[in-house]
Coordinates of C-alpha atoms and ligand atoms in Angstrom, one line a residue:
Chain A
X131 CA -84.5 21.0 108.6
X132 CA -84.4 22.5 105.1
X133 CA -87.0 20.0 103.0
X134 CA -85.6 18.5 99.5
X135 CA -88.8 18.2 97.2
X136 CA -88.4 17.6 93.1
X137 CA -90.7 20.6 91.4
X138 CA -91.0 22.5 88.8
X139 CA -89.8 26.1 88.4
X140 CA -93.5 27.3 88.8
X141 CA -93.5 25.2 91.5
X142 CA -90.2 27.0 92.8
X143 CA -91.1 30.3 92.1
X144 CA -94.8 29.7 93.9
X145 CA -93.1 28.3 97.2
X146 CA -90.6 31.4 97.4
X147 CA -93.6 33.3 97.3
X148 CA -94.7 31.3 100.3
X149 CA -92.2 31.4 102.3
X150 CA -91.9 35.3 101.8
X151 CA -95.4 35.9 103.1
X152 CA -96.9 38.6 100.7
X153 CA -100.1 40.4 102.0
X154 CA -101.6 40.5 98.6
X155 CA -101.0 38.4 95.6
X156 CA -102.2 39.6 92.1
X157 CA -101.9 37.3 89.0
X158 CA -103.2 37.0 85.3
X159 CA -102.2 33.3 84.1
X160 CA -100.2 33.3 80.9
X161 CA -98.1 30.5 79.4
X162 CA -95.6 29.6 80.7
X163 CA -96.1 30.9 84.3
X164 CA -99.7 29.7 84.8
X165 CA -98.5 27.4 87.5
X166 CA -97.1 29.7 89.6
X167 CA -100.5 31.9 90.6
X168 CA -102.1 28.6 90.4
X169 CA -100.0 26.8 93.2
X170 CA -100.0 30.2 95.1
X171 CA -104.2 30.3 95.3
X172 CA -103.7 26.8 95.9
X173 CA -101.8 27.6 99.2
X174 CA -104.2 30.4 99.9
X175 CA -106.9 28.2 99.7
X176 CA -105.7 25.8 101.5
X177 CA -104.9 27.6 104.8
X178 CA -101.0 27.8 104.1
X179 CA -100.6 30.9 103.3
X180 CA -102.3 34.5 104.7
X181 CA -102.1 36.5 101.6
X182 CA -105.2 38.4 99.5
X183 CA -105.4 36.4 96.1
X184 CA -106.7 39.4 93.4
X185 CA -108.1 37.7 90.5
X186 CA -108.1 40.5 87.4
X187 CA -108.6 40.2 84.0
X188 CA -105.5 41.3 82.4
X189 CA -101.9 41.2 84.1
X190 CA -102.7 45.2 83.2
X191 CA -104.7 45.3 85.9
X192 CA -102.6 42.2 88.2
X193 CA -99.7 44.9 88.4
X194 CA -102.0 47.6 88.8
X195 CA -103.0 45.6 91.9
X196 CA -99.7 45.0 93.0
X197 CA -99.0 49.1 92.7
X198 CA -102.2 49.4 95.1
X199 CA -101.2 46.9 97.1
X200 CA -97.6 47.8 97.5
X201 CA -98.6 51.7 97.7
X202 CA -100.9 51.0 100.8
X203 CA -97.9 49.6 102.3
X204 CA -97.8 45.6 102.3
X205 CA -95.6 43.0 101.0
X206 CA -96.5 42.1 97.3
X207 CA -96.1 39.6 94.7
X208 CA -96.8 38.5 91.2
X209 CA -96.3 36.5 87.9
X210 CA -96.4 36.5 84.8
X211 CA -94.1 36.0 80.9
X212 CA -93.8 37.5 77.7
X213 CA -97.1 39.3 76.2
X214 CA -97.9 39.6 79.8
X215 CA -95.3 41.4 80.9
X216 CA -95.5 43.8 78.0
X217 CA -99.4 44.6 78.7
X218 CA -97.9 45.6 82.0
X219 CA -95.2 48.0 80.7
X220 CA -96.8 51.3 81.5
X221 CA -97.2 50.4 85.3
X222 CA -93.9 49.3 85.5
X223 CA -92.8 52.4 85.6
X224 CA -95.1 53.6 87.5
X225 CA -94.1 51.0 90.2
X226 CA -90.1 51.9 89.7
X227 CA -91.2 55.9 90.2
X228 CA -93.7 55.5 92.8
X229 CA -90.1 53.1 94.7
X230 CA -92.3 50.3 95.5
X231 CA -90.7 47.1 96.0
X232 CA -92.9 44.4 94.2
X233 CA -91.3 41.1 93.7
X234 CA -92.5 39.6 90.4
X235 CA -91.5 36.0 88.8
X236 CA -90.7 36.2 85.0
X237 CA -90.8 32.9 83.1
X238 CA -88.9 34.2 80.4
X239 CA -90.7 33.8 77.1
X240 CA -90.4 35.3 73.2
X241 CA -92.8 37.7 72.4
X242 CA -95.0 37.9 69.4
X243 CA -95.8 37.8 66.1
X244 CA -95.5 35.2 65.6
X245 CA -97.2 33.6 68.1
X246 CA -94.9 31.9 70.5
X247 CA -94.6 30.7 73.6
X248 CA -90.9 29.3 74.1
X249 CA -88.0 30.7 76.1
X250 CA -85.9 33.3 75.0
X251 CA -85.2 36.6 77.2
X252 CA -87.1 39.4 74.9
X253 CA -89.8 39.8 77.2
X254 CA -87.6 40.7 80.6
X255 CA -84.8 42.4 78.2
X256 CA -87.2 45.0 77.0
X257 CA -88.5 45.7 80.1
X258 CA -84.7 46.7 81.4
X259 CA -84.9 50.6 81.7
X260 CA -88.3 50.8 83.6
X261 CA -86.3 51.0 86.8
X262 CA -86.9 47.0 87.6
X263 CA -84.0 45.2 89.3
X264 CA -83.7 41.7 87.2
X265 CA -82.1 38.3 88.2
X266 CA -82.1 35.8 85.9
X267 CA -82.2 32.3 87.7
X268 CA -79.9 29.4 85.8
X269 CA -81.9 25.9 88.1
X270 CA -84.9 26.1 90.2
X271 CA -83.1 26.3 93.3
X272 CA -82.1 29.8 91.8
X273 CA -85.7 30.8 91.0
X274 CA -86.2 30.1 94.6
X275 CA -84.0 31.4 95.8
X276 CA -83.6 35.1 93.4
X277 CA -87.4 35.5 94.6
X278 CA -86.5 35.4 98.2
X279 CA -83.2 37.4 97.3
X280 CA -85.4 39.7 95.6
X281 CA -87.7 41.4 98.1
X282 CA -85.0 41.8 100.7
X283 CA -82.8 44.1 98.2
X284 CA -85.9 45.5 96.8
X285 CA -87.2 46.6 100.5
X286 CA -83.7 47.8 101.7
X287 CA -84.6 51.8 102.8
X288 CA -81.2 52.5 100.5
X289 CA -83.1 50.5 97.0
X290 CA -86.9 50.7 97.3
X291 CA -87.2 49.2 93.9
X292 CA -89.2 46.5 92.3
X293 CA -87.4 43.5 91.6
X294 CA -87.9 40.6 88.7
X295 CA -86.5 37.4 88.7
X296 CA -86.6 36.1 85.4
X297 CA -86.4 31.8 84.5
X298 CA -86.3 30.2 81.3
X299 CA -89.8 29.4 79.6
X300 CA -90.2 25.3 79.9
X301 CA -86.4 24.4 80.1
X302 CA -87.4 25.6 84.1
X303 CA -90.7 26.6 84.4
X304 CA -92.1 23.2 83.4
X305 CA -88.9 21.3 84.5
X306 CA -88.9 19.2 87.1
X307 CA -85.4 18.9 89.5
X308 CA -84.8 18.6 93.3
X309 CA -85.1 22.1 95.2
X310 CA -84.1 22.7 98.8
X311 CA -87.3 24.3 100.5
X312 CA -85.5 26.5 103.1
X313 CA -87.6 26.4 107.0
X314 CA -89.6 29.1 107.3
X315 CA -87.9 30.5 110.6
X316 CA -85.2 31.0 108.4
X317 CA -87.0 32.6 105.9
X318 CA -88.2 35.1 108.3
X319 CA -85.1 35.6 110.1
X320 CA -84.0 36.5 106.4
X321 CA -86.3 38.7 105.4
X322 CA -88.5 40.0 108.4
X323 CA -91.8 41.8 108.2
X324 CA -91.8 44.1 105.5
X325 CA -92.2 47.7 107.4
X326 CA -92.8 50.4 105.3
X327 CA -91.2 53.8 105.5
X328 CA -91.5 55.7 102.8
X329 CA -95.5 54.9 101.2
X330 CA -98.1 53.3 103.1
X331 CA -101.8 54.2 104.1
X332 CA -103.0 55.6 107.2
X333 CA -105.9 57.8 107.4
X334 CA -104.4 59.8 110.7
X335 CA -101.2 60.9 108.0
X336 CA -102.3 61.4 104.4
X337 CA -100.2 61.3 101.6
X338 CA -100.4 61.9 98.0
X339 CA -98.6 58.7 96.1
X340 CA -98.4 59.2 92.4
X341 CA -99.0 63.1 91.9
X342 CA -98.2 65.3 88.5
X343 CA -94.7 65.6 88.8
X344 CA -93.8 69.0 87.0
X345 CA -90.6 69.8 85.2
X346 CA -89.6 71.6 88.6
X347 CA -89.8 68.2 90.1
X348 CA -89.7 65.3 87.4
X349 CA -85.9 65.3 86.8
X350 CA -85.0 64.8 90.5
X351 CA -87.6 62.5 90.9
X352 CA -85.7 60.2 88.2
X353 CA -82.7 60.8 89.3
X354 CA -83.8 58.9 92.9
X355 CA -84.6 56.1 90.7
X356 CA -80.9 56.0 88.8
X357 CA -79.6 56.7 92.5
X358 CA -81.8 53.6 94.0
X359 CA -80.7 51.7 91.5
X360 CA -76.7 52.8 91.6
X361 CA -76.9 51.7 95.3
X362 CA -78.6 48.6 94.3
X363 CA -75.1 46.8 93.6
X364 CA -73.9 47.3 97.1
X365 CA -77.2 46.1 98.6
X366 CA -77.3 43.3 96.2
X367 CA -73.9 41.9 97.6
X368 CA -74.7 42.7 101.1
X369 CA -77.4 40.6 100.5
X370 CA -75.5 37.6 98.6
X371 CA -73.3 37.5 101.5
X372 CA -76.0 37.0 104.1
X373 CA -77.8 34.8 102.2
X374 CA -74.8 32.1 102.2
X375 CA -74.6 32.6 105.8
X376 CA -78.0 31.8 106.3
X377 CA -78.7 29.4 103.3
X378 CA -75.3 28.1 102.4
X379 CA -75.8 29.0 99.0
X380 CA -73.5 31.5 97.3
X381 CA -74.8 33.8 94.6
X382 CA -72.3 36.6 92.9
X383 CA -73.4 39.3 89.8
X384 CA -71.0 37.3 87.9
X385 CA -70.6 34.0 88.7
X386 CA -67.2 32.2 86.9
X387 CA -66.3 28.8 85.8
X388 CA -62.6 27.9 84.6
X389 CA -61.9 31.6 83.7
X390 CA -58.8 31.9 85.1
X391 CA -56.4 30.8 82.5
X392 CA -58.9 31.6 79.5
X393 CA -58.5 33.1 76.5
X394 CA -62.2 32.5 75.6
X395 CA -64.9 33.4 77.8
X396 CA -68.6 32.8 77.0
X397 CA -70.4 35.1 79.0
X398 CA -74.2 34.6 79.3
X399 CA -77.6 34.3 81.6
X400 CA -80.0 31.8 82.8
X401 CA -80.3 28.0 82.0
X402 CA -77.4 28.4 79.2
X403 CA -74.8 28.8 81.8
X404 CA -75.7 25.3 82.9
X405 CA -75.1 23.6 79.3
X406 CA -72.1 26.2 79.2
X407 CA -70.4 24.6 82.2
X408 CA -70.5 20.9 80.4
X409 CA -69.6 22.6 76.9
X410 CA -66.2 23.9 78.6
X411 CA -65.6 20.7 80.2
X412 CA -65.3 19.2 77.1
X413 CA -63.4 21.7 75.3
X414 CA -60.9 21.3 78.4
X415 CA -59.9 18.1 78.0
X416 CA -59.2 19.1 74.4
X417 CA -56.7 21.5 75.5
X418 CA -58.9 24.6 74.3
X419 CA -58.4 27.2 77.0
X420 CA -62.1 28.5 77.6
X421 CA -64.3 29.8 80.7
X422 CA -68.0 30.3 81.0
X423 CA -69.3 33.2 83.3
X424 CA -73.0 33.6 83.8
X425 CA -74.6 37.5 84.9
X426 CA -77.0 36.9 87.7
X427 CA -78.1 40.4 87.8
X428 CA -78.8 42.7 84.6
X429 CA -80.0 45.3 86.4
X430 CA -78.1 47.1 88.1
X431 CA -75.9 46.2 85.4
X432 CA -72.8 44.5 87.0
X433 CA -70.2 47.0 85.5
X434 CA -67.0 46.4 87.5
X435 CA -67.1 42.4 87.7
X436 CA -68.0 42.7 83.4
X437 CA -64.5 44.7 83.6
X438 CA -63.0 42.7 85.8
X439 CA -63.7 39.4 83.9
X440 CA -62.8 41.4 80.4
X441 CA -59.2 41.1 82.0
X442 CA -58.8 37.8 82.7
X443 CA -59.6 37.1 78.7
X444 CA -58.8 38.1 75.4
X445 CA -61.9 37.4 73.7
X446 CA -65.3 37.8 75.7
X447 CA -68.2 35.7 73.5
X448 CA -71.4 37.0 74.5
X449 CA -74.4 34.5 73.8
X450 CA -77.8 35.9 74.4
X451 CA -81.6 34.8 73.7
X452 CA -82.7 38.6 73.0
X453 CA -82.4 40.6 70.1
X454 CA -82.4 44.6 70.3
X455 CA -83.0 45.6 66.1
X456 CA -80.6 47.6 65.0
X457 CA -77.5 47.2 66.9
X458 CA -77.6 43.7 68.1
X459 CA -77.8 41.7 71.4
X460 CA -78.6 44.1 74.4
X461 CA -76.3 42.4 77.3
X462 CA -73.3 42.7 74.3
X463 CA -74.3 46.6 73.8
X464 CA -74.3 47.2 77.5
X465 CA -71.1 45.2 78.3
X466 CA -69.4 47.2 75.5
X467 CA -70.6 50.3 77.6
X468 CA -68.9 48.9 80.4
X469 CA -65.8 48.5 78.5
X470 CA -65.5 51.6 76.4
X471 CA -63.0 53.4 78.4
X472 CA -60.9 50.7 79.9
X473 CA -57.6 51.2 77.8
X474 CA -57.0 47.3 77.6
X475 CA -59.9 45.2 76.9
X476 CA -60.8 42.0 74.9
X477 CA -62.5 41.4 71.8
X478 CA -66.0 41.3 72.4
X479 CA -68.8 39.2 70.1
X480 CA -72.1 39.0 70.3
X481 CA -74.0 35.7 69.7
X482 CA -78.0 35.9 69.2
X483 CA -79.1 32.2 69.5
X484 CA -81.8 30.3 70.8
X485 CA -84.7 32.8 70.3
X486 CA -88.5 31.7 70.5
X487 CA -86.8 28.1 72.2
X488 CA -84.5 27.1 69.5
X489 CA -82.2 24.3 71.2
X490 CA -78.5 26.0 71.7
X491 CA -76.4 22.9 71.2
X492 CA -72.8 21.6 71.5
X493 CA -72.5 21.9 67.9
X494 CA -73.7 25.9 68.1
X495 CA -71.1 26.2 71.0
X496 CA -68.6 24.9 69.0
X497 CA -69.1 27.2 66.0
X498 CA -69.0 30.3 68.7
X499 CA -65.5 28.8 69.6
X500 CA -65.0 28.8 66.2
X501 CA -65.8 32.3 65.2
X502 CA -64.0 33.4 68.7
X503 CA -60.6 31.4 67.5
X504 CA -60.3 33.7 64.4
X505 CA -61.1 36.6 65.7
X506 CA -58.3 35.7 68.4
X507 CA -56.2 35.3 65.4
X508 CA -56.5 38.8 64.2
X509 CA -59.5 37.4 61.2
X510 CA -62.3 39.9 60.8
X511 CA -65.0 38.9 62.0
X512 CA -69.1 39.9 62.3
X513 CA -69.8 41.6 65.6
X514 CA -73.3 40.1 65.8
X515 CA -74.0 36.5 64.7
X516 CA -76.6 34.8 64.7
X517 CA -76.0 31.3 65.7
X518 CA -78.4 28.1 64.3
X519 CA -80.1 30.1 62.0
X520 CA -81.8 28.2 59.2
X521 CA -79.8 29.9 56.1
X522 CA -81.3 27.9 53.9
X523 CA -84.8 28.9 54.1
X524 CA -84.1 32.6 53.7
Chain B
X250 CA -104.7 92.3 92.4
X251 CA -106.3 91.1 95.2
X252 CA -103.8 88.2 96.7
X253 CA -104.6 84.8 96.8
X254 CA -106.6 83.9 99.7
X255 CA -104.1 80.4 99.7
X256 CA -101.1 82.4 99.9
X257 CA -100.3 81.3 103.2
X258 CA -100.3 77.8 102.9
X259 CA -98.8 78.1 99.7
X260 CA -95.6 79.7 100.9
X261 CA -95.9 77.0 103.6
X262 CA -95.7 74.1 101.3
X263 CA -93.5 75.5 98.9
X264 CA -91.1 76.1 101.5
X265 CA -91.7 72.2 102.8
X266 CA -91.7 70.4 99.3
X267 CA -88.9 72.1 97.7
X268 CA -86.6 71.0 100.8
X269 CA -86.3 67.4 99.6
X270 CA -87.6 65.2 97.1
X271 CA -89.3 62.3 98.9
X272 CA -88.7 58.4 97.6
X273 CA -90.7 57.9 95.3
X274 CA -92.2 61.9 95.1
X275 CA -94.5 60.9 97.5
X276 CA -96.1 64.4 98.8
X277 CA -96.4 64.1 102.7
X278 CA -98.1 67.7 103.4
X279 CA -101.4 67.9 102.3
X280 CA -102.7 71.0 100.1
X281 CA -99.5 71.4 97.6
X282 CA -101.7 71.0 95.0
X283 CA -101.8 74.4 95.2
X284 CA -97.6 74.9 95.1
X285 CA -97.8 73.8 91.4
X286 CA -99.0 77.0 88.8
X287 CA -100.7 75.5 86.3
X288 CA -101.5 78.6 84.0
X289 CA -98.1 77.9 82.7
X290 CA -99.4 76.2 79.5
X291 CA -102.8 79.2 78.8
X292 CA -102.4 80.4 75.4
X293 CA -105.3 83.1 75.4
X294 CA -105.8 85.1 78.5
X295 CA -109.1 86.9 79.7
X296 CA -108.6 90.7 79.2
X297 CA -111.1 92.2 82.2
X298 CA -113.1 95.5 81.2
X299 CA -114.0 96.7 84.5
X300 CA -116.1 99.5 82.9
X301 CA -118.5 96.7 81.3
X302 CA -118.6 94.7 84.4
X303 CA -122.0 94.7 86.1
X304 CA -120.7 92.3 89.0
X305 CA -123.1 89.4 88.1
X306 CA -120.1 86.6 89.7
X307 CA -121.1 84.3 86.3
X308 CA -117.5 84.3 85.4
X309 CA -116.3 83.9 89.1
X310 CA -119.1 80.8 89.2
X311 CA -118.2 79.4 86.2
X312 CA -114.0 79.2 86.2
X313 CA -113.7 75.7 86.9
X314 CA -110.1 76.2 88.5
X315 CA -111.0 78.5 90.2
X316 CA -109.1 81.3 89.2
X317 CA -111.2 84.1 89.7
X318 CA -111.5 85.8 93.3
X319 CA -113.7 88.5 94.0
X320 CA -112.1 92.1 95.4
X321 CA -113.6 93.8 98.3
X322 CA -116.0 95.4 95.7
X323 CA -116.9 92.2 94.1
X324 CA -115.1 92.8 91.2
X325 CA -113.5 90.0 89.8
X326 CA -110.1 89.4 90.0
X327 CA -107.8 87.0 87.5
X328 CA -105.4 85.0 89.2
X329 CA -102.7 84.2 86.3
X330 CA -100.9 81.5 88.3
X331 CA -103.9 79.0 88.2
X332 CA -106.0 80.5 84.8
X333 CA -105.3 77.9 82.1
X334 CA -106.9 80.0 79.6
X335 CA -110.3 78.1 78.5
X336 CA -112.5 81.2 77.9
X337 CA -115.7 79.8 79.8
X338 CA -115.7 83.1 81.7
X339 CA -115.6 85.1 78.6
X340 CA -118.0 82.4 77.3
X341 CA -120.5 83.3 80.3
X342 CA -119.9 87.0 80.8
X343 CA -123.2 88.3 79.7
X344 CA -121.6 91.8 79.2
X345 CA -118.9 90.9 77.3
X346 CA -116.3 92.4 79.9
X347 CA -113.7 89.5 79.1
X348 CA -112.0 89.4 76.0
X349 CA -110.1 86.4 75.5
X350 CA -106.7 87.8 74.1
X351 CA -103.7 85.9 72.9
X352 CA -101.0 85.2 75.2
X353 CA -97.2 86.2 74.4
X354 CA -94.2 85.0 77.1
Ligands
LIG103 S1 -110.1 81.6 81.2 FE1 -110.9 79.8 82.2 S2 -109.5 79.4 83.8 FE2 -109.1 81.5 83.2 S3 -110.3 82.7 84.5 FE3 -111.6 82.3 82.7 S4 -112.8 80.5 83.2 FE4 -111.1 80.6 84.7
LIG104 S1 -119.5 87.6 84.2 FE1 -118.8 89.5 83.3 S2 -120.2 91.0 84.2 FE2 -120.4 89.2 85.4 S3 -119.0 89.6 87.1 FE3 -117.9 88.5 85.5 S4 -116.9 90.1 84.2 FE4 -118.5 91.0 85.5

């Protein structure tokens, strides 16, 4: 029987990797994940779990680990947020490249300066062209389940990709809520042993992993990586499918709520799709017609549900916690990508709010509504605003 | 010029690694190191004067690629595919029967 126990996200996050059975586990702690390679040596420690623990001194190093790990052929995990994640930039493209499939939990956190450690998506965002799948988890049952999600798409033959599941800085990772531990028979019915193909050591077959790759070679070599990726979305939902049969859980690239009818639909990722739900409640039983839609996966970008759901509406708000200088929020410049040649589409805004953990409140939802309504009634309106900013002390 | 003493296995493995690119450019078959030129980037070649060579092997000791074999005389012989152009043979050549000369493609 599937075990109900109230935990954190850490705590989530640290029992998917559990359940998954990793061979080698490499972590540097950094607010807010801390908990997460903290509960996982825990579980090592105790007996519960047969993986390698790497301590390092920099999460340089903890992905560098993982790459080793994952490159002599075994199942591999990690953790980490924010100024983490971007001291691991270089290897994770090395990781994408080399097509290893290392599952990492993300708790999403703003990067620096200044110095801060509260949720917003910067960290994960800027990371999106290394070649990284990313799912961004709305409750800890999500984180949970995304990780588990995660290295069965990642170790598909057809993706051979490293995956990241990203969850929101405090509002989950330090959040405690009720999360279905799934048995571990099913778990490994799931997922099965992770046998690897491709890149694995064996003294009686050597390989070279990670060779000079010269412009006779380089292009093609990337060009596996877009073609991983591209087959990615079909694996993904392959994947979504048989984890509902299994689990009972549904999970979709776009998941909807009340869009039907809409005219306004406020399209984001993470946590915020949760207060979004509530917020269109309300404005329901005010007569307002508005949907919420929240992106599970970023990468592959989900480009036919994003045009799909463009038709159902006739303004698409787009509210995201990450901010790409110089032409706005990065989900609203990649949804307008997915739009461009569609000859009927809606308006689309972009909404940068809640960065560095600024609350995103009923009142800030309402003045998206607000901005949406005129530009539904033919009003020029700014393309990018930022919502909650303190005007005043500019 | 004298061939290169890899050439077999070179044909081999260009023949195998150009066939398909591997997930993840993983290269199964060992020795293509040698598949991949590398004196595409020289700027100064070494210019042999075989009249001035008194067939010490410095240079053919001292090329640290190495891209110098040695013909049936023991002269040496530059191998342009691998040379990348440092000059330590011209450097070592106590005859001065390299001249490192610049490089137009
Ligand atoms: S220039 Fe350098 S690489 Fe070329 S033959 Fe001389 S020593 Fe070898
Ligand atoms: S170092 Fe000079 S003299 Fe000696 S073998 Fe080479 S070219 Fe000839």
């Amino acid at each position: 029987m599937p075990m109900r126990k109230v935990m954190k996200g850490n705590e989530a996050a640290a029992w998917a990797a559990k359940l998954a059975k990793p061979k080698v586990v490499a972590a540097f702690p950094i607010t807010p994940s801390t908990l997460v390679p903290e509960k996982i040596s825990e579980f090592v420690a105790d007996g519960e779990m047969d993986a390698e623990f790497i301590k390092v001194e920099s999460e340089h190093s903890a992905i560098s680990a993982c790459v080793g790990a994952s490159a002599a052929g075994v199942r591999t995990f990690t953790a980490t947020a924010s100024q983490g994640l971007a001291l691991m930039h270089e290897i994770l493209f090395i990781a994408a490249g080399m097509r290893l499939p290392i599952v990492m939990a993300i708790g999403n956190r703003a990067l620096s300066a200044p110095i801060n450690i509260w949720n917003d998506w910067q960290d994960t965002i800027s990371e999106r062209d290394t070649g990284w799948i990313q799912f961004y988890a709305e409750n800890n049952q999500e984180a949970l389940d995304l990780i588990l999600i995660a290295f069965k798409v990642a170790e598909d033959e057809r993706v051979l990709l490293p995956a990241m599941v990203g969850f929101d800085a405090f509002i989950l990772t330090h959040t405690v809520e009720p999360v279905e531990i799934p048995d571990q028979e099913v778990v490994d019915e799931f997922l099965g042993e992770y046998v690897p193909k491709h890149a694995y050591l064996d003294p009686a077959r050597p390989i070279t992993q990670g060779a000079l790759g010269f412009p006779a070679h380089y292009m093609e070599a990337r060009y596996t990586v877009w073609e991983a990726m591209e087959n990615a979305r079909k694996v993904i939902k392959e994947v979504f499918d048989e984890f509902e049969k299994k689990f009972g859980r549904r999970y979709h690239m776009i998941e909807e709520y009340k869009t039907d009818d809409a005219e306004i639909i406020l399209l984001t990722m993470g946590s915020l799709a949760g207060t979004l739900k509530e917020f269109v409640d309300k404005k329901r039983e005010e007569g307002v017609k508005i949907g919420a839609a929240k992106m599970t996966v970023y990468r592959p970008f989900p480009i036919e549900e994003i045009k799909a759901l463009a038709k159902k509406t006739k303004v698409l708000a787009i509210l995201e916690k990450d901010i790409s200088f110089g032409i706005g929020g990065a989900v609203f410049a990649d949804t307008s990508r997915a739009l461009i040649n569609e000859k009927e589409k809606p308006i689309v805004l972009d909404f940068i709010l809640g960065l560095g953990g600024r609350d995103v409140t009923f009142e800030n939802l309402e003045e998206v509504v607000e901005i949406s309504k005129k530009a539904l009634e033919g009003e020029k309106v700014e393309e990018v605003n930022w919502i909650g900013l303190r005007k005043e002390i500019l | 010029m004298a061939e290169s003493p890899f050439k077999a296995d070179i044909e081999r493995v260009q023949k195998e690694y150009s066939e398909k690119m591997t997930p993840g450019a993983i290269v199964y078959i060992p020795g293509s190191s040698v598949v991949n030129k590398t004196g595409g980037w020289r700027v100064f070649m070494p210019k042999f004067n075989k009249d001035k060579c008194v067939r010490c092997f410095l240079c053919y000791t001292f090329c640290p690629e190495p891209a110098i074999y040695l013909d049936e005389e023991s002269y040496p012989v530059f191998d342009y595919d691998y040379c990348k152009g440092c000059g330590i043979c011209a450097n070592e050549c106590p005859t001065k029967a390299i001249e490192m000369v610049r490089e137009f493609k």
